[in-house]
Short mmCIF file of C-alpha atoms and ligand atoms in Angstrom, two decimals:
data_model
loop_
_atom_site.label_atom_id
_atom_site.label_comp_id
_atom_site.label_asym_id
_atom_site.label_seq_id
_atom_site.Cartn_x
_atom_site.Cartn_y
_atom_site.Cartn_z
CA UNK A 269 177.36 55.46 -23.33
CA UNK A 270 178.82 53.87 -26.49
CA UNK A 271 179.03 54.58 -30.50
CA UNK A 272 178.21 52.01 -33.33
CA UNK A 273 180.58 53.14 -35.69
CA UNK A 274 180.04 51.87 -39.43
CA UNK A 275 179.18 48.46 -38.27
CA UNK A 276 178.52 45.43 -40.84
CA UNK A 277 177.99 41.96 -40.03
CA UNK A 278 178.33 39.11 -42.52
CA UNK A 279 177.86 35.56 -41.11
CA UNK A 280 180.02 32.66 -42.56
CA UNK A 281 176.98 31.73 -44.93
CA UNK A 282 177.26 34.93 -46.66
CA UNK A 283 173.86 36.46 -45.35
CA UNK A 284 174.61 40.05 -44.72
CA UNK A 285 172.92 40.94 -41.75
CA UNK A 286 173.93 44.52 -41.01
CA UNK A 287 175.24 47.02 -43.46
CA UNK A 288 177.22 50.18 -42.23
CA UNK A 289 175.32 50.77 -39.07
CA UNK A 290 176.22 54.11 -37.00
CA UNK A 291 174.59 55.36 -33.91
CA UNK A 292 175.31 57.07 -30.97
CA UNK A 293 173.60 56.03 -27.69
CA UNK A 294 173.84 58.16 -24.73
CA UNK A 295 173.94 57.11 -21.05
CA UNK A 296 170.54 56.83 -19.71
CA UNK A 297 168.40 56.31 -23.21
CA UNK A 298 165.63 54.19 -23.67
CA UNK A 299 166.63 52.82 -27.08
CA UNK A 300 163.74 50.89 -29.28
CA UNK A 301 165.06 48.70 -31.88
CA UNK A 302 162.23 48.31 -34.20
CA UNK A 303 161.85 46.50 -37.45
CA UNK A 304 160.75 43.40 -39.08
CA UNK A 305 161.67 40.11 -38.59
CA UNK A 306 165.23 39.04 -40.33
CA UNK A 307 166.47 42.87 -40.40
CA UNK A 308 169.38 42.10 -38.06
CA UNK A 309 167.92 43.60 -34.96
CA UNK A 310 168.98 40.40 -32.68
CA UNK A 311 172.35 40.55 -34.66
CA UNK A 312 172.82 44.21 -33.46
CA UNK A 313 172.15 43.33 -29.79
CA UNK A 314 174.62 40.25 -29.83
CA UNK A 315 177.30 42.60 -31.18
CA UNK A 316 176.68 45.10 -28.14
CA UNK A 317 176.60 41.95 -26.10
CA UNK A 318 179.93 41.17 -27.44
CA UNK A 319 178.46 37.64 -28.30
CA UNK A 320 179.44 38.23 -31.89
CA UNK A 321 182.11 40.27 -33.52
CA UNK A 322 181.59 42.87 -36.12
CA UNK A 323 182.72 42.01 -39.49
CA UNK A 324 183.85 45.86 -40.24
CA UNK A 325 183.48 48.87 -38.01
CA UNK A 326 183.41 48.94 -34.27
CA UNK A 327 181.46 49.48 -31.24
CA UNK A 328 183.29 52.34 -29.44
CA UNK A 329 182.53 52.59 -25.29
CA UNK A 330 182.85 55.68 -23.48
CA UNK A 331 186.12 56.00 -22.15
CA UNK A 332 187.38 53.23 -23.88
CA UNK A 333 185.67 50.94 -21.18
CA UNK A 334 184.65 47.64 -22.72
CA UNK A 335 181.96 46.48 -20.56
CA UNK A 336 183.04 43.00 -18.60
CA UNK A 337 181.04 40.23 -17.06
CA UNK A 338 178.28 41.73 -14.91
CA UNK A 339 178.40 45.01 -16.82
CA UNK A 340 175.57 43.90 -19.19
CA UNK A 341 172.03 42.39 -18.27
CA UNK A 342 170.78 40.32 -20.99
CA UNK A 343 166.95 39.29 -21.83
CA UNK A 344 166.20 36.78 -24.32
CA UNK A 345 162.51 36.40 -25.93
CA UNK A 346 162.13 33.23 -23.86
CA UNK A 347 162.71 33.30 -20.22
CA UNK A 348 165.59 30.84 -20.49
CA UNK A 349 165.74 29.83 -16.73
CA UNK A 350 167.34 27.07 -15.40
CA UNK A 351 164.47 24.58 -14.92
CA UNK A 352 166.00 22.52 -12.26
CA UNK A 353 166.76 25.67 -9.91
CA UNK A 354 164.19 28.09 -8.22
CA UNK A 355 163.66 31.80 -8.81
CA UNK A 356 166.15 32.81 -6.23
CA UNK A 357 168.60 30.35 -7.46
CA UNK A 358 168.21 31.75 -11.02
CA UNK A 359 168.84 35.14 -10.19
CA UNK A 360 171.75 34.04 -8.16
CA UNK A 361 173.32 32.48 -11.46
CA UNK A 362 175.18 35.68 -12.84
CA UNK A 363 176.78 36.36 -9.45
CA UNK A 364 177.75 32.67 -8.88
CA UNK A 365 179.42 32.37 -12.24
CA UNK A 366 181.60 35.32 -11.23
CA UNK A 367 182.21 33.32 -8.12
CA UNK A 368 180.39 35.34 -5.56
CA UNK A 369 178.95 33.14 -2.54
CA UNK A 370 175.43 32.87 -2.16
CA UNK A 371 175.27 34.18 1.66
CA UNK A 372 177.35 37.42 0.16
CA UNK A 373 174.70 37.68 -2.57
CA UNK A 374 171.33 36.99 -0.73
CA UNK A 375 170.60 40.94 -0.33
CA UNK A 376 171.11 41.65 -3.77
CA UNK A 377 169.20 38.47 -5.18
CA UNK A 378 165.87 39.68 -2.72
CA UNK A 379 166.30 42.89 -4.01
CA UNK A 380 166.33 41.95 -7.46
CA UNK A 381 162.96 39.75 -6.89
CA UNK A 382 161.50 42.85 -5.14
CA UNK A 383 162.04 44.97 -8.37
CA UNK A 384 159.99 42.43 -10.46
CA UNK A 385 157.53 42.02 -7.30
CA UNK A 386 158.44 38.33 -6.90
CA UNK A 387 159.69 38.15 -3.64
CA UNK A 388 156.89 35.48 -2.17
CA UNK A 389 158.14 33.39 -5.39
CA UNK A 390 161.66 33.17 -4.58
CA UNK A 391 161.57 29.43 -3.97
CA UNK A 392 159.31 28.16 -6.79
CA UNK A 393 160.62 26.49 -9.68
CA UNK A 394 159.77 27.86 -13.39
CA UNK A 395 157.52 24.87 -13.78
CA UNK A 396 155.21 26.40 -11.17
CA UNK A 397 155.55 30.18 -12.85
CA UNK A 398 153.43 31.39 -15.40
CA UNK A 399 154.99 32.69 -18.66
CA UNK A 400 154.82 36.47 -17.33
CA UNK A 401 156.35 35.70 -13.73
CA UNK A 402 158.95 33.75 -15.89
CA UNK A 403 159.87 36.81 -17.56
CA UNK A 404 160.02 38.80 -14.58
CA UNK A 405 162.53 36.19 -13.03
CA UNK A 406 164.60 36.49 -16.10
CA UNK A 407 164.54 40.47 -15.81
CA UNK A 408 165.43 40.07 -12.00
CA UNK A 409 168.42 37.93 -13.30
CA UNK A 410 169.67 40.31 -15.53
CA UNK A 411 169.37 43.16 -12.96
CA UNK A 412 171.02 41.53 -10.05
CA UNK A 413 174.67 42.85 -10.88
CA UNK A 414 172.94 46.03 -11.18
CA UNK A 415 174.55 46.36 -14.91
CA UNK A 416 174.66 49.93 -16.73
CA UNK A 417 173.39 48.66 -19.75
CA UNK A 418 170.39 46.44 -20.36
CA UNK A 419 169.85 44.67 -23.50
CA UNK A 420 166.58 43.19 -24.48
CA UNK A 421 165.62 41.02 -27.31
CA UNK A 422 161.86 40.93 -27.88
CA UNK A 423 161.01 39.89 -24.01
CA UNK A 424 157.70 40.40 -24.10
CA UNK A 425 156.92 39.27 -27.64
CA UNK A 426 155.55 35.74 -26.22
CA UNK A 427 153.30 37.03 -23.48
CA UNK A 428 149.82 37.73 -23.59
CA UNK A 429 148.45 41.64 -24.32
CA UNK A 430 147.28 42.04 -20.53
CA UNK A 431 150.67 40.57 -18.89
CA UNK A 432 152.42 42.43 -21.65
CA UNK A 433 151.23 45.72 -20.73
CA UNK A 434 151.76 45.18 -17.08
CA UNK A 435 155.45 44.32 -17.69
CA UNK A 436 155.88 47.14 -19.87
CA UNK A 437 154.55 49.62 -17.13
CA UNK A 438 156.95 48.02 -14.95
CA UNK A 439 159.97 48.36 -17.32
CA UNK A 440 159.28 51.70 -18.12
CA UNK A 441 158.97 52.65 -14.31
CA UNK A 442 162.07 50.78 -13.64
CA UNK A 443 164.01 52.62 -16.31
CA UNK A 444 162.70 56.13 -14.99
CA UNK A 445 163.86 55.50 -11.45
CA UNK A 446 166.97 53.80 -12.00
CA UNK A 447 168.45 55.80 -15.21
CA UNK A 448 169.90 52.70 -16.80
CA UNK A 449 170.60 52.60 -20.30
CA UNK A 450 168.18 50.04 -22.27
CA UNK A 451 168.45 48.72 -25.61
CA UNK A 452 165.12 47.09 -26.44
CA UNK A 453 164.48 44.78 -29.63
CA UNK A 454 161.09 44.78 -30.61
CA UNK A 455 158.91 44.62 -33.98
CA UNK A 456 155.85 46.14 -32.27
CA UNK A 457 155.50 49.88 -33.23
CA UNK A 458 153.18 50.39 -29.91
CA UNK A 459 155.66 48.76 -27.72
CA UNK A 460 158.27 50.82 -29.33
CA UNK A 461 156.50 54.04 -29.12
CA UNK A 462 155.22 53.38 -25.53
CA UNK A 463 158.40 52.24 -23.84
CA UNK A 464 160.94 54.35 -25.52
CA UNK A 465 162.69 57.57 -25.36
CA UNK A 466 164.43 57.25 -28.94
CA UNK A 467 163.30 54.58 -31.59
CA UNK A 468 165.68 53.48 -34.19
CA UNK A 469 163.90 51.91 -37.36
CA UNK A 470 165.60 49.43 -39.15
CA UNK A 471 164.78 48.16 -42.60
CA UNK A 472 165.98 44.82 -44.13
CA UNK A 473 168.18 43.32 -46.46
CA UNK A 474 170.69 44.11 -45.87
CA UNK A 475 169.73 45.62 -42.40
CA UNK A 476 170.66 49.28 -41.67
CA UNK A 477 168.99 52.03 -39.83
CA UNK A 478 166.56 54.04 -41.84
CA UNK A 479 165.19 56.41 -39.10
CA UNK A 480 165.93 57.70 -36.05
CA UNK A 481 163.21 59.13 -33.67
CA UNK A 482 162.88 61.04 -30.56
CA UNK A 483 159.57 60.25 -28.48
CA UNK A 484 158.36 62.96 -26.01
CA UNK A 485 155.45 61.10 -24.30
CA UNK A 486 154.86 62.95 -20.63
CA UNK A 487 155.13 61.08 -17.83
CA UNK A 488 152.41 60.77 -15.59
CA UNK A 489 148.58 60.02 -16.41
CA UNK A 490 147.82 57.36 -18.66
CA UNK A 491 150.51 57.75 -21.33
CA UNK A 492 148.95 55.00 -23.65
CA UNK A 493 145.61 57.26 -24.15
CA UNK A 494 147.69 60.56 -24.44
CA UNK A 495 147.49 62.18 -27.94
CA UNK A 496 151.09 62.55 -27.83
CA UNK A 497 151.64 58.70 -27.82
CA UNK A 498 148.84 58.56 -30.60
CA UNK A 499 151.12 60.99 -32.62
CA UNK A 500 154.13 59.02 -32.19
CA UNK A 501 152.54 55.66 -33.22
CA UNK A 502 150.93 57.81 -36.63
CA UNK A 503 154.65 59.03 -36.85
CA UNK A 504 156.30 55.43 -36.75
CA UNK A 505 153.78 54.22 -38.99
CA UNK A 506 154.02 56.74 -41.48
CA UNK A 507 158.05 56.35 -41.61
CA UNK A 508 157.46 52.34 -42.24
CA UNK A 509 155.25 53.29 -45.03
CA UNK A 510 157.67 55.79 -46.71
CA UNK A 511 160.83 53.34 -46.12
CA UNK A 512 159.24 50.22 -47.04
CA UNK A 513 157.15 50.32 -49.95
CA UNK A 514 155.00 47.29 -50.26
CA UNK B 17 141.01 4.20 -8.64
CA UNK B 18 142.13 3.90 -12.48
CA UNK B 19 145.74 4.11 -11.23
CA UNK B 20 145.35 1.40 -8.58
CA UNK B 21 143.69 -0.58 -11.51
CA UNK B 22 146.44 0.38 -13.73
CA UNK B 23 149.19 -0.94 -10.81
CA UNK B 24 147.87 -4.25 -10.53
CA UNK B 25 146.93 -4.95 -13.91
CA UNK B 26 150.16 -6.61 -14.70
CA UNK B 27 150.26 -8.90 -11.63
CA UNK B 28 146.61 -9.69 -12.43
CA UNK B 29 147.75 -10.52 -16.01
CA UNK B 30 150.61 -12.42 -14.52
CA UNK B 31 148.46 -14.45 -12.33
CA UNK B 32 145.65 -15.11 -15.15
CA UNK B 33 148.54 -16.33 -17.40
CA UNK B 34 150.49 -18.61 -14.66
CA UNK B 35 146.89 -20.24 -13.91
CA UNK B 36 146.04 -20.89 -17.68
CA UNK B 37 149.73 -22.36 -17.90
CA UNK B 38 149.18 -24.39 -14.79
CA UNK B 39 145.59 -25.64 -15.84
CA UNK B 40 146.91 -26.53 -19.27
CA UNK B 41 149.63 -28.97 -18.09
CA UNK B 42 147.13 -30.43 -15.84
CA UNK B 43 144.49 -31.19 -18.44
CA UNK B 44 146.62 -32.09 -21.29
CA UNK B 45 149.15 -34.22 -19.27
CA UNK B 46 152.11 -32.37 -20.43
CA UNK B 47 155.31 -33.85 -19.09
CA UNK B 48 157.39 -31.65 -16.97
CA UNK B 49 160.72 -32.47 -18.96
CA UNK B 50 159.02 -30.85 -21.94
CA UNK B 51 157.23 -27.85 -20.39
CA UNK B 52 156.85 -27.91 -16.67
CA UNK B 53 154.06 -26.43 -14.84
CA UNK B 54 154.46 -23.19 -12.40
CA UNK B 55 153.86 -25.54 -9.46
CA UNK B 56 157.14 -27.61 -10.40
CA UNK B 57 159.11 -24.75 -11.06
CA UNK B 58 158.27 -23.12 -7.98
CA UNK B 59 159.28 -26.61 -6.34
CA UNK B 60 162.42 -26.83 -8.03
CA UNK B 61 163.19 -23.44 -6.87
CA UNK B 62 162.75 -24.31 -3.40
CA UNK B 63 164.75 -27.51 -3.73
CA UNK B 64 167.71 -25.71 -4.95
CA UNK B 65 167.43 -21.80 -3.88
CA UNK B 66 170.69 -21.70 -2.20
CA UNK B 67 172.69 -22.34 -5.43
CA UNK B 68 170.23 -20.22 -7.50
CA UNK B 69 170.29 -17.51 -5.18
CA UNK B 70 174.01 -17.51 -5.27
CA UNK B 71 174.02 -17.71 -8.95
CA UNK B 72 171.91 -14.65 -9.31
CA UNK B 73 173.63 -12.66 -6.92
CA UNK B 74 176.75 -13.07 -9.29
CA UNK B 75 174.86 -12.53 -12.35
CA UNK B 76 173.71 -9.09 -10.93
CA UNK B 77 177.17 -8.40 -9.22
CA UNK B 78 178.40 -8.67 -12.88
CA UNK B 79 175.31 -6.48 -14.08
CA UNK B 80 175.88 -3.55 -11.84
CA UNK B 81 179.46 -3.40 -12.23
CA UNK B 82 178.82 -3.34 -15.97
CA UNK B 83 176.40 -0.57 -15.56
CA UNK B 84 178.64 1.46 -13.21
CA UNK B 85 181.48 1.13 -15.64
CA UNK B 86 179.11 1.85 -18.82
CA UNK B 87 177.96 5.09 -16.95
CA UNK B 88 181.33 6.36 -16.14
CA UNK B 89 182.61 5.53 -19.77
CA UNK B 90 179.58 6.58 -21.75
CA UNK B 91 179.04 9.68 -19.86
CA UNK B 92 182.95 10.72 -19.89
CA UNK B 93 183.07 9.90 -23.56
CA UNK B 94 179.72 11.96 -24.33
CA UNK B 95 181.54 14.90 -22.69
CA UNK B 96 184.88 14.62 -24.77
CA UNK B 97 182.56 14.26 -27.68
CA UNK B 98 180.49 17.55 -27.01
CA UNK B 99 183.84 19.38 -26.34
CA UNK B 100 185.58 18.49 -29.53
CA UNK B 101 184.34 18.12 -32.75
CA UNK B 102 187.48 16.07 -33.75
CA UNK B 103 187.18 13.70 -31.10
CA UNK B 104 183.56 13.03 -32.03
CA UNK B 105 184.59 12.46 -35.58
CA UNK B 106 187.27 9.84 -34.56
CA UNK B 107 185.13 8.17 -31.80
CA UNK B 108 181.61 7.91 -33.24
CA UNK B 109 182.27 5.24 -36.14
CA UNK B 110 184.23 3.06 -33.55
CA UNK B 111 181.30 3.10 -30.88
CA UNK B 112 178.50 2.16 -33.72
CA UNK B 113 180.93 -0.47 -34.51
CA UNK B 114 181.46 -2.05 -31.03
CA UNK B 115 177.47 -1.53 -30.53
CA UNK B 116 176.55 -3.38 -33.83
CA UNK B 117 179.31 -6.34 -33.10
CA UNK B 118 177.19 -9.07 -31.48
CA UNK B 119 178.99 -9.67 -28.20
CA UNK B 120 178.70 -13.40 -28.59
CA UNK B 121 181.22 -13.08 -31.47
CA UNK B 122 183.82 -10.94 -29.32
CA UNK B 123 183.08 -12.56 -25.88
CA UNK B 124 185.51 -15.52 -26.52
CA UNK B 125 188.16 -13.46 -27.28
CA UNK B 126 187.78 -11.04 -24.41
CA UNK B 127 187.42 -14.11 -21.87
CA UNK B 128 190.80 -15.44 -23.50
CA UNK B 129 192.55 -11.86 -23.36
CA UNK B 130 191.21 -11.17 -19.98
CA UNK B 131 192.29 -13.75 -17.53
CA UNK B 132 190.25 -12.59 -14.83
CA UNK B 133 186.84 -14.08 -15.06
CA UNK B 134 184.68 -11.68 -13.53
CA UNK B 135 186.51 -8.76 -14.95
CA UNK B 136 186.23 -10.54 -18.48
CA UNK B 137 182.38 -10.88 -17.66
CA UNK B 138 181.93 -7.11 -16.71
CA UNK B 139 183.76 -6.20 -20.08
CA UNK B 140 181.50 -8.03 -21.91
CA UNK B 141 178.37 -6.40 -20.43
CA UNK B 142 179.82 -3.06 -20.64
CA UNK B 143 180.10 -3.36 -24.14
CA UNK B 144 176.51 -4.34 -24.64
CA UNK B 145 175.60 -1.68 -22.14
CA UNK B 146 177.38 1.67 -22.59
CA UNK B 147 176.03 2.60 -26.24
CA UNK B 148 172.75 3.82 -25.06
CA UNK B 149 174.14 6.05 -22.11
CA UNK B 150 176.41 7.69 -24.83
CA UNK B 151 174.76 8.30 -27.32
CA UNK B 152 171.48 9.84 -25.00
CA UNK B 153 173.85 11.76 -22.99
CA UNK B 154 175.57 13.13 -25.96
CA UNK B 155 172.16 13.92 -27.50
CA UNK B 156 171.19 15.62 -24.38
CA UNK B 157 174.62 17.59 -24.14
CA UNK B 158 174.29 18.69 -27.72
CA UNK B 159 170.69 20.25 -27.14
CA UNK B 160 172.11 22.64 -24.26
CA UNK B 161 169.78 25.74 -25.20
CA UNK B 162 172.11 28.32 -27.05
CA UNK B 163 170.75 31.41 -25.35
CA UNK B 164 171.56 29.86 -21.88
CA UNK B 165 174.95 29.10 -23.32
CA UNK B 166 174.94 32.85 -24.31
CA UNK B 167 174.14 33.89 -20.95
CA UNK B 168 176.74 31.97 -19.44
CA UNK B 169 179.43 33.43 -21.82
CA UNK B 170 178.16 36.81 -21.37
CA UNK B 171 178.89 36.50 -17.34
CA UNK B 172 182.40 35.04 -18.01
CA UNK B 173 181.77 31.38 -17.02
CA UNK B 174 184.20 29.16 -17.42
CA UNK B 175 184.33 25.91 -19.59
CA UNK B 176 184.00 23.94 -16.35
CA UNK B 177 181.21 25.86 -15.21
CA UNK B 178 179.25 25.56 -18.62
CA UNK B 179 179.56 21.67 -17.94
CA UNK B 180 178.76 21.24 -14.52
CA UNK B 181 176.09 24.09 -14.03
CA UNK B 182 174.37 23.96 -17.42
CA UNK B 183 175.50 20.95 -20.00
CA UNK B 184 175.36 18.26 -17.68
CA UNK B 185 172.18 18.84 -15.95
CA UNK B 186 170.48 19.82 -19.04
CA UNK B 187 171.50 16.17 -20.17
CA UNK B 188 170.42 14.64 -17.00
CA UNK B 189 166.81 13.34 -18.31
CA UNK B 190 168.38 11.98 -21.62
CA UNK B 191 171.33 10.56 -19.59
CA UNK B 192 168.54 8.88 -17.27
CA UNK B 193 166.36 7.42 -20.55
CA UNK B 194 169.83 6.14 -21.45
CA UNK B 195 170.61 4.55 -18.04
CA UNK B 196 167.00 2.83 -17.96
CA UNK B 197 167.86 0.93 -21.43
CA UNK B 198 171.49 0.15 -20.47
CA UNK B 199 170.46 -1.17 -17.28
CA UNK B 200 168.47 -4.05 -18.61
CA UNK B 201 170.95 -4.40 -21.54
CA UNK B 202 174.02 -4.46 -18.85
CA UNK B 203 171.45 -7.73 -17.76
CA UNK B 204 171.33 -9.24 -21.34
CA UNK B 205 175.19 -8.80 -21.69
CA UNK B 206 176.25 -10.24 -18.53
CA UNK B 207 173.98 -13.09 -19.26
CA UNK B 208 175.42 -13.85 -22.72
CA UNK B 209 179.07 -13.53 -21.23
CA UNK B 210 178.23 -16.06 -18.64
CA UNK B 211 176.77 -18.40 -21.43
CA UNK B 212 180.13 -18.24 -23.67
CA UNK B 213 182.34 -18.60 -20.46
CA UNK B 214 180.07 -21.29 -18.90
CA UNK B 215 180.54 -23.26 -22.16
CA UNK B 216 184.33 -22.80 -21.51
CA UNK B 217 184.06 -24.53 -17.99
CA UNK B 218 183.67 -21.23 -15.85
CA UNK B 219 180.92 -22.05 -13.48
CA UNK B 220 179.13 -18.76 -12.43
CA UNK B 221 175.88 -17.07 -12.72
CA UNK B 222 172.38 -17.97 -13.78
CA UNK B 223 173.46 -18.63 -17.57
CA UNK B 224 175.81 -21.15 -16.24
CA UNK B 225 172.84 -22.78 -14.26
CA UNK B 226 170.71 -22.61 -17.06
CA UNK B 227 173.57 -24.68 -19.19
CA UNK B 228 174.00 -27.08 -16.27
CA UNK B 229 170.32 -27.81 -16.13
CA UNK B 230 169.60 -28.09 -19.78
CA UNK B 231 172.77 -30.65 -19.87
CA UNK B 232 171.03 -32.37 -17.11
CA UNK B 233 167.48 -32.32 -18.63
CA UNK B 234 166.25 -30.52 -15.32
CA UNK B 235 163.71 -28.48 -17.40
CA UNK B 236 161.98 -27.28 -14.17
CA UNK B 237 165.24 -26.18 -12.61
CA UNK B 238 166.18 -24.30 -15.86
CA UNK B 239 162.85 -22.35 -16.05
CA UNK B 240 163.15 -21.40 -12.11
CA UNK B 241 166.65 -19.93 -13.34
CA UNK B 242 164.80 -17.98 -16.26
CA UNK B 243 161.90 -16.61 -13.92
CA UNK B 244 164.86 -15.11 -11.43
CA UNK B 245 166.34 -13.32 -14.63
CA UNK B 246 162.78 -12.06 -15.67
CA UNK B 247 162.24 -10.82 -12.31
CA UNK B 248 165.63 -9.20 -12.13
CA UNK B 249 165.32 -7.52 -15.51
CA UNK B 250 162.01 -6.05 -14.49
CA UNK B 251 163.39 -4.82 -10.88
CA UNK B 252 166.43 -3.13 -12.74
CA UNK B 253 163.91 -1.24 -14.85
CA UNK B 254 161.68 -0.40 -12.19
CA UNK B 255 164.42 0.58 -9.91
CA UNK B 256 166.02 2.91 -12.49
CA UNK B 257 162.79 4.40 -13.39
CA UNK B 258 162.12 5.45 -9.79
CA UNK B 259 165.74 6.96 -9.78
CA UNK B 260 164.53 9.21 -12.64
CA UNK B 261 161.18 10.38 -11.12
CA UNK B 262 163.13 11.26 -8.25
CA UNK B 263 166.06 12.63 -9.75
CA UNK B 264 163.84 14.65 -11.90
CA UNK B 265 161.39 15.56 -9.12
CA UNK B 266 162.85 18.91 -8.33
CA UNK B 267 162.34 20.37 -12.16
CA UNK B 268 158.86 18.96 -13.11
CA UNK B 269 157.18 20.10 -9.77
CA UNK B 270 156.59 23.37 -7.80
N1 ADP C 206 173.81 32.69 -36.69
C1 ADP C 206 173.41 33.08 -37.91
N2 ADP C 206 174.21 32.44 -39.37
C2 ADP C 206 173.63 32.91 -40.39
N3 ADP C 206 172.60 33.74 -40.67
C3 ADP C 206 172.10 34.35 -39.21
C4 ADP C 206 172.53 33.97 -38.15
N4 ADP C 206 171.77 34.42 -37.41
C5 ADP C 206 171.14 35.49 -37.95
N5 ADP C 206 171.11 35.23 -39.18
C6 ADP C 206 170.49 35.67 -40.58
O1 ADP C 206 170.67 37.16 -40.48
C7 ADP C 206 169.44 38.14 -40.65
C8 ADP C 206 169.19 38.96 -39.45
O2 ADP C 206 168.90 37.98 -38.50
P1 ADP C 206 168.61 38.67 -37.01
O3 ADP C 206 169.43 39.63 -36.39
O4 ADP C 206 168.01 37.31 -36.28
O5 ADP C 206 167.15 39.41 -37.29
P2 ADP C 206 165.99 39.97 -36.40
O6 ADP C 206 166.46 39.61 -34.83
O7 ADP C 206 165.78 41.47 -36.66
O8 ADP C 206 165.05 39.03 -36.77
C9 ADP C 206 168.47 37.07 -41.28
O9 ADP C 206 168.63 37.11 -42.51
C10 ADP C 206 168.87 35.53 -40.35
O10 ADP C 206 168.51 34.54 -41.19
MG1 MG C 207 165.52 38.28 -33.44
#
């Protein structure tokens, strides 16, 4: 889908957030960017979204097609909903910004809300929704323009364990059935191992990719209790121990 | 039960205070040209209500016109300051200077320069009132959540879409707080300007009636005008509070 080619990012205050990062991401991969706080995960995601420009290097898109508005869905750590708009209007926002009429968009808004199982809450305002439900609305908002690429920045980090498991299950199922490319930032080894088909481990100061692990946990059954999952968690933990001595 | 009690508390307090005042004046035999009793004041109002109501109406007209002007100017400046750092740097110190300059000091000049008295009064009251709207709205605009700004940019939003669909609605609670402060300031500004204009011979508004009553030593009438002023202040403050909860009801409730 795209290649990150020797990308470095230095912020104006001279913080080197990323140094010489390279990776090829294929269509349909579920990539977890895994690393401790401050290693440049968010920065890399913002570069992919085009919200920041790399200081060096480039991101090359397949067929030289830079994604435009609506080609990328972005989900932040906080749900960041408009507090004055109900769930449906929040989901409508990306379409509205591109000049689509509400009447034309109604079907897609409903479909996006249905994907996150919030059909009955279309007219609820954020204040009336739980943290998990707000995050679902946020995901529906990212899905409504049917983007090929979904960028998620620690979206479940602020949720309680039970809600997090539920949303992880749903996201994994969504990825399986939609075939979207997902880049998912997390600092949880378990989350990365459970969700992703590929795990890029980042190390800090300056941020770079320290390991690239393919995951192969069989679908079906309880993946959380499968030996492959346990092995993967062990493998990642071991890798971290190697690359980050005390 | 507790809520009702809370609602009634200010009226109860006012009633008790007025009774003590009335009782004190009776018992001590204070003459009404020193301190009129509440009943004297009510009588003075009833004797003269046509003129006093007329004066009240005139003061309120100036107040509302000034509040409207302060809103337009305050919001427009806040938006321009949020859009351009250069503009902010250029304007901010002057807005502060205008804010800290006592209106009594510049009102005579304004009344000379603007030879239409009503407009002169509105200009003075606007100068007193606009700053809280400006600073609160500017703070609200500056606090637009950065993630939402990113989301808007990611979806190709124009500057105007960002302004009208994100920044201004985000700043609405701050604006309403500023509006509530400015509402009472506009009344203060209107009265001060009327005082200055009134001593220059322009006969209008409650302030003029207060000056007139004090010259004639009609102290109960003076107090009646003061009461009208106080009640107007409370009504303005409460009305703007209601407007606030009405406009924010949507986002605070389900
Ligand atoms: N806008 C910015 N300006 C300056 N430094 C920044 C900015 N954003 C992030 N940084 C710095 O860059 C480094 C990487 O940050 P970030 O990408 O947010 O890491 P992560 O998401 O992995 O926690 C950190 O040291 C952070 O302080
Ligand atoms: Mg981050």
